[in-house]
Coordinates of C-alpha atoms in Angstrom, one line a residue:
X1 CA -166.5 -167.1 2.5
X2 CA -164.6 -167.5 6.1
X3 CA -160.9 -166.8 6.2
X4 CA -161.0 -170.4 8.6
X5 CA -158.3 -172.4 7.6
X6 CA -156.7 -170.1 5.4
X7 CA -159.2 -170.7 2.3
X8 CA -158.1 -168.6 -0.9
X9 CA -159.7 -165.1 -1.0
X10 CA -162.5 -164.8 -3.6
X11 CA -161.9 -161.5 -4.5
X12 CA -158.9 -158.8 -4.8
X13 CA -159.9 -156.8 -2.1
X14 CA -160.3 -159.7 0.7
X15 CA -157.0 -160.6 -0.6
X16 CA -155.9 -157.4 0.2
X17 CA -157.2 -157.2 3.9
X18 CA -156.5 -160.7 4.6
X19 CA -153.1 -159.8 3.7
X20 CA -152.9 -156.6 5.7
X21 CA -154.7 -158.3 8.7
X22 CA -151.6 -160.7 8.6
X23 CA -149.6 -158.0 8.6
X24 CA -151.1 -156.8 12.0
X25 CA -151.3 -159.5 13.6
X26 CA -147.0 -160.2 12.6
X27 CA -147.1 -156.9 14.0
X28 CA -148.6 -157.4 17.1
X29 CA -146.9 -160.9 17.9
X30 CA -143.5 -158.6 17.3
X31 CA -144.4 -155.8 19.6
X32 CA -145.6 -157.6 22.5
X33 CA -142.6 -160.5 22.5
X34 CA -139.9 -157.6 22.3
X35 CA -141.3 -155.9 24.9
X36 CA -142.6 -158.4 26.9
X37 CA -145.5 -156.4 27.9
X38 CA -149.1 -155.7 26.0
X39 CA -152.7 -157.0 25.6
X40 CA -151.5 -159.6 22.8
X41 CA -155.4 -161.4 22.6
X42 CA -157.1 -157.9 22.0
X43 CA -154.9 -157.3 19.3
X44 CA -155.4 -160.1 17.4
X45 CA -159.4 -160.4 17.8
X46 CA -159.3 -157.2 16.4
X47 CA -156.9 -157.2 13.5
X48 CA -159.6 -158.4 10.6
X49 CA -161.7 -155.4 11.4
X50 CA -159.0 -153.0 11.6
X51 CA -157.9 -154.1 8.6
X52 CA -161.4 -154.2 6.7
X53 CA -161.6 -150.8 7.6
X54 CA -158.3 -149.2 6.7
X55 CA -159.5 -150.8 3.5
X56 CA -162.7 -148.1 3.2
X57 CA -161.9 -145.1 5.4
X58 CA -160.0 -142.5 3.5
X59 CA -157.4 -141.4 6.1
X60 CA -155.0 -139.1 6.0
X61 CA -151.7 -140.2 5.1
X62 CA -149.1 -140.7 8.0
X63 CA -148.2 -136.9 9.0
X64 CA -149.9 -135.1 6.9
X65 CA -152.5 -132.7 7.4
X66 CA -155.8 -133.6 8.0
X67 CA -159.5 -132.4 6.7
X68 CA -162.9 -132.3 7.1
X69 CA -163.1 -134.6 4.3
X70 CA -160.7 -137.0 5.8
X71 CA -162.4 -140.1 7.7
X72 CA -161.2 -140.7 11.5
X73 CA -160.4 -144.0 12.8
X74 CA -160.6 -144.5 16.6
X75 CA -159.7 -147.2 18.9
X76 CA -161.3 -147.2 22.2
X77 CA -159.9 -150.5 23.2
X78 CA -156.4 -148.5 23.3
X79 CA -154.7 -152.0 25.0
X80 CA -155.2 -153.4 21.3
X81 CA -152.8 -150.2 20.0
X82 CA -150.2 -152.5 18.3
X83 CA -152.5 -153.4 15.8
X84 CA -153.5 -149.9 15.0
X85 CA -150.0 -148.6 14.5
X86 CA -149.6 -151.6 12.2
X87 CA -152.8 -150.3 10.5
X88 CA -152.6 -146.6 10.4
X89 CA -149.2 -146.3 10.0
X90 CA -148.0 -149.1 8.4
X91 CA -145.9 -150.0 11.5
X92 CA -144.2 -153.7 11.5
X93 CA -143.6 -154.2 15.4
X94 CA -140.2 -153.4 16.1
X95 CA -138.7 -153.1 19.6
X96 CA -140.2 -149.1 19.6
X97 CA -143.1 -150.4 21.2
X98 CA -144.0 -148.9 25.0
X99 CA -140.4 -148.0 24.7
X100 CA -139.5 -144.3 25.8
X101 CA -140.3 -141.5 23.7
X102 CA -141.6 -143.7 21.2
X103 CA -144.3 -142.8 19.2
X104 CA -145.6 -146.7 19.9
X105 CA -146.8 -146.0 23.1
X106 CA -148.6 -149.0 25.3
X107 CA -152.0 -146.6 24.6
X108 CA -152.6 -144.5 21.2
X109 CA -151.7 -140.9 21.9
X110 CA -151.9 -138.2 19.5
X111 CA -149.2 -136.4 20.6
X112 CA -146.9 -138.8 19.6
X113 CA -148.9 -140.5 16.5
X114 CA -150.9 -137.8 14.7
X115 CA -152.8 -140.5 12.8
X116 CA -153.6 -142.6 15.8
X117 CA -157.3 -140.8 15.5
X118 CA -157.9 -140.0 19.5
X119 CA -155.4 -140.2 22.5
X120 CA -157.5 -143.3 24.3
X121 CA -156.7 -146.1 27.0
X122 CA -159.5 -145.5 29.5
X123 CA -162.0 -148.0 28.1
X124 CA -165.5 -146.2 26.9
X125 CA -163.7 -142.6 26.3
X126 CA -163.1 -143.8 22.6
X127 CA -167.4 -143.7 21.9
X128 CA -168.1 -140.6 23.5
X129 CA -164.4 -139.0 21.5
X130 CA -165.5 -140.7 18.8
X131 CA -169.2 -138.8 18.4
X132 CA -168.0 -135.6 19.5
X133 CA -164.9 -136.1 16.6
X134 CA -168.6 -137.1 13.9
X135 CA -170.6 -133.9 14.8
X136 CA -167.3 -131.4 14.5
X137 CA -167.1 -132.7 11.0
X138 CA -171.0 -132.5 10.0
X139 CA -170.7 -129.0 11.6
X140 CA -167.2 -128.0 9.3
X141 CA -169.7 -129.4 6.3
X142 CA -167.1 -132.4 5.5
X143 CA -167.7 -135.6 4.3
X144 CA -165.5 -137.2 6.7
X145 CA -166.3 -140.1 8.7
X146 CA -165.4 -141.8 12.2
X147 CA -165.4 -145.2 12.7
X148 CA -164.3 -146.3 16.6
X149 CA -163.3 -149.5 17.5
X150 CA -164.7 -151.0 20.8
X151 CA -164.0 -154.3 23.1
X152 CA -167.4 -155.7 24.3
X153 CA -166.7 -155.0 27.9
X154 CA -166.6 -151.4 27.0
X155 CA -170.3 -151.5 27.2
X156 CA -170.6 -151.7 30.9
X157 CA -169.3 -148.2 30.8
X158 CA -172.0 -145.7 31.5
X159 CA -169.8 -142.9 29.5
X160 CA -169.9 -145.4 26.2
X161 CA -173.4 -145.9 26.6
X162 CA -174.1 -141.9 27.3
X163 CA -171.8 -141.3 24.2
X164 CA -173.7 -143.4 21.8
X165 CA -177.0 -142.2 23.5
X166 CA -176.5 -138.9 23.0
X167 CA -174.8 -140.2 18.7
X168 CA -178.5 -141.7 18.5
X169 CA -180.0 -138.1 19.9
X170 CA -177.7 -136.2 17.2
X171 CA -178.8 -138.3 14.4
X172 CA -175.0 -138.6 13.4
X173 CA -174.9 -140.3 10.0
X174 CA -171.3 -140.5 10.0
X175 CA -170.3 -142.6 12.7
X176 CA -169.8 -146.3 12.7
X177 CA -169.2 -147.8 15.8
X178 CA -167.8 -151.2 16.0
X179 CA -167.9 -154.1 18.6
X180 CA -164.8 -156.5 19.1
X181 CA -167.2 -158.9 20.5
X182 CA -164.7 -161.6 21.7
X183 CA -166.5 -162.0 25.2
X184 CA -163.3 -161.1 27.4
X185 CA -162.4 -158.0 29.6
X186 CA -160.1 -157.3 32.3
X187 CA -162.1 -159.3 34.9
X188 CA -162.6 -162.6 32.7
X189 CA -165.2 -163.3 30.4
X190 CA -167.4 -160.2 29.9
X191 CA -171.1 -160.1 30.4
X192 CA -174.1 -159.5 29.4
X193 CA -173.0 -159.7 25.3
X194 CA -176.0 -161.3 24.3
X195 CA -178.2 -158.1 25.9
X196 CA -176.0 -155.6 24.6
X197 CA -176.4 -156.8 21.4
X198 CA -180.2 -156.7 21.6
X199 CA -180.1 -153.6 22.8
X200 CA -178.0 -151.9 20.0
X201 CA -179.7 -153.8 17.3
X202 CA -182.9 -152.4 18.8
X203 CA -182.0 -148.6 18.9
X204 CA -179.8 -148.3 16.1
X205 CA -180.9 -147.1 13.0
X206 CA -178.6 -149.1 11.0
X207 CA -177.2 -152.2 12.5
X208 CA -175.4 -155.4 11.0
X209 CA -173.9 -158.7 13.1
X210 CA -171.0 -160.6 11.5
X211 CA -168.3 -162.8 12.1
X212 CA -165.5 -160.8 12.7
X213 CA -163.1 -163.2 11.2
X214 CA -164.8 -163.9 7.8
X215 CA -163.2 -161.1 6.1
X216 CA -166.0 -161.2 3.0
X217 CA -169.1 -160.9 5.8
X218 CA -167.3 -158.2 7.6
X219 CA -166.3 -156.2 4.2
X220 CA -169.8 -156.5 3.0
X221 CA -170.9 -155.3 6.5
X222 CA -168.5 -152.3 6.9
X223 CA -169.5 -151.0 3.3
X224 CA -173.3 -150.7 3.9
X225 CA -173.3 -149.4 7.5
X226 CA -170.3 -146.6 6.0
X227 CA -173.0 -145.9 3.6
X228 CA -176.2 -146.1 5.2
X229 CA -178.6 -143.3 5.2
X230 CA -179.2 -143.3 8.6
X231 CA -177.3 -143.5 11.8
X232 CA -175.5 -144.1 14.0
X233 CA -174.6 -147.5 12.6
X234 CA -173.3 -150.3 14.8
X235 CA -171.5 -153.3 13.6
X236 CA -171.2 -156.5 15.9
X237 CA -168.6 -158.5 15.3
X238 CA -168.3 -161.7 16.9
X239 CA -164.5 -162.4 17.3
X240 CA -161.7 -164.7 18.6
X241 CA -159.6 -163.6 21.6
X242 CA -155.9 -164.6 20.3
X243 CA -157.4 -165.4 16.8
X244 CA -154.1 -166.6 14.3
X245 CA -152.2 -167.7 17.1
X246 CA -153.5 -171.1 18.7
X247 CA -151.2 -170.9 21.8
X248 CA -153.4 -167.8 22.5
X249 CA -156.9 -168.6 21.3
X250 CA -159.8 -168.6 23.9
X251 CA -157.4 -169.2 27.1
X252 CA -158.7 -168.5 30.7
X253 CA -156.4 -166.0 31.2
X254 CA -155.2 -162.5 32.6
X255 CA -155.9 -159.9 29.4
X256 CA -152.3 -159.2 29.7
X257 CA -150.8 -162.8 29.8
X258 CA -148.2 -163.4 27.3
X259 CA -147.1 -166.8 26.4
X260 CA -142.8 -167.6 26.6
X261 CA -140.6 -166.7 23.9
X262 CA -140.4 -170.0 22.3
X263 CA -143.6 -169.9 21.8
X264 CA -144.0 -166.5 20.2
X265 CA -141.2 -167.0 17.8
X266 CA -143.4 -170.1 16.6
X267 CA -146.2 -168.1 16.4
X268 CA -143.9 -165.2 14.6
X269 CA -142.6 -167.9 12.4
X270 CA -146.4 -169.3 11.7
X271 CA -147.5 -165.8 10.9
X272 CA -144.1 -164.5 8.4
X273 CA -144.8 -168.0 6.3
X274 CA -148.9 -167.4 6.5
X275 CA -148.3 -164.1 5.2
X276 CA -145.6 -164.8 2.0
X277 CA -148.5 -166.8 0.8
X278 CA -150.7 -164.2 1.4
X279 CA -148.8 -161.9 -0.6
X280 CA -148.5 -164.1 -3.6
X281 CA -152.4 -164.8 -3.9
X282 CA -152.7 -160.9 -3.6
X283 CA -149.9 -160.3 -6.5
X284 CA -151.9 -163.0 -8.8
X285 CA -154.0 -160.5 -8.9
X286 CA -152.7 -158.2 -10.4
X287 CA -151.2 -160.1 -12.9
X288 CA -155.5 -161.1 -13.8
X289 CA -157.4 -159.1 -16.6
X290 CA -159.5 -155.6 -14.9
X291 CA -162.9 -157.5 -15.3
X292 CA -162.1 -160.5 -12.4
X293 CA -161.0 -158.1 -10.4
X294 CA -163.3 -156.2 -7.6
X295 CA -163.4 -152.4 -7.1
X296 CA -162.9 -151.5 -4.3
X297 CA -164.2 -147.8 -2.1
X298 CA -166.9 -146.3 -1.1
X299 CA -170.4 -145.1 -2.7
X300 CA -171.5 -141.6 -2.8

């Protein structure tokens, strides 16, 4: 079912993440308006698959130690890092972001956020971090996995494209990487989408294409790649830039163009009300007997 138009979730768990991905995106709209600074599109094309897979990694919690058995989550688009504080650390966008000696940096830094999965910002580092994180764990013997988060553009990098080369040479079962497909970069509109695609589909050993705003396509998607035999597994998801804020959505402009303040307090205000709703459809659930509800986390 797409989330367009705010239909009601058909399950508990896309309930759940529609919810969360609300909460990102409230997040994001907070972060970037206080600050008056950040990559406000990149964060929300990316908020419904950050939030699909918060809903099947098994992270550590906020601070605390982490294992071998513990999944990673790394985002190499590191301008979208609102979105992943929101995610990973349950973050609501207060003025801490890019403020300093914040944990909330501009970029996702481990030395300030522990959970922020891999210090990135340099677009392409994240896929290359990201398999060397997947092969440290099979080494260790954990079942841990790493999932990393990557803007389209990204692909023009010759280190990403070395870094998943060498993933596909390893074999590396454990690693999901994931394409914020919302045909923008730095420059403009990205190119060459429609190849890269091709070409991942084509080498992969695993590979799925969704729309990454139709939260039940991209849950179904996330679970079997997480779980497929083989890998590395690549999941292309065709996104929105700006998605959830019109004033935003699909514009001509700069990555880092931020609309005026009276127009992100509408969007604030749009987001706060879309997300009370949210949160009742979530708590009817609860309130239903076990068997109409999903259940949720991964196979083994």
């Amino acid at each position: 079912m797409t989330d367009a138009g705010h239909a009601l979730p058909d399950t508990e768990r896309t309930a759940r993440i529609r919810t969360r991905s609300l909460r990102l995106r409230l997040a994001s709209v907070r972060a970037v308006r206080s600050a008056r600074w950040g990559f406000l599109g990149s964060c929300l094309s990316v908020a419904d698959i950050l939030a699909a897979l918060v809903e099947h990694l098994d992270l550590a919690d906020p601070g605390g130690a982490e294992t071998p058995d513990h999944d990673r989550l790394v985002l190499s688009k590191g301008h979208a890092a609102p979105a992943l504080y929101a995610a990973v650390a349950g973050w609501e966008g207060d003025g801490t972001y890019a403020a300093l000696g914040s944990p909330y940096q501009g970029h996702p830094n481990l030395r300030f956020l522990p959970g922020a999965g891999m210090t990135t910002g340099s677009l392409g580092l994240g896929v290359p971090a990201a398999a060397g994180l997947a092969h440290g764990l099979a080494l260790r013997g954990g079942s841990g996995r790493v999932a990393v988060v990557m803007g389209d553009g990204e692909l023009q990098t010759g280190i990403a494209l070395e870094g998943y080369q060498w993933a596909l040479r390893a074999g590396l079962r454990n690693l999901l990487l994931v394409v914020d497909a919302n045909g923008y970069q730095s420059g403009g509109t990205s190119r060459g989408g429609d190849g890269a695609r091709r070409m991942l589909a084509s080498t992969t050993p695993a590979f799925a294409a969704v729309d990454g705003h139709d939260l039940a396509d991209l849950d179904a998607g996330i679970e079997r790649l997480l779980n497929a035999s083989a890998g590395p597994a690549v999941l292309w998801a065709s996104t929105v830039r700006g998605s959830g804020v019109p004033v935003i959505e699909q514009k001509p402009v700069p990555m880092s163009w931020i609309p005026d303040d009276d127009a992100l307090g509408s969007a604030e205000h749009a987001l706060g009300s879309q997300l009370r709703a949210a949160e009742s459809v979530l708590a009817a659930f609860s309130r239903r007997p076990h068997a109409d509800r999903t259940v949720p986390r991964r196979t083994t």
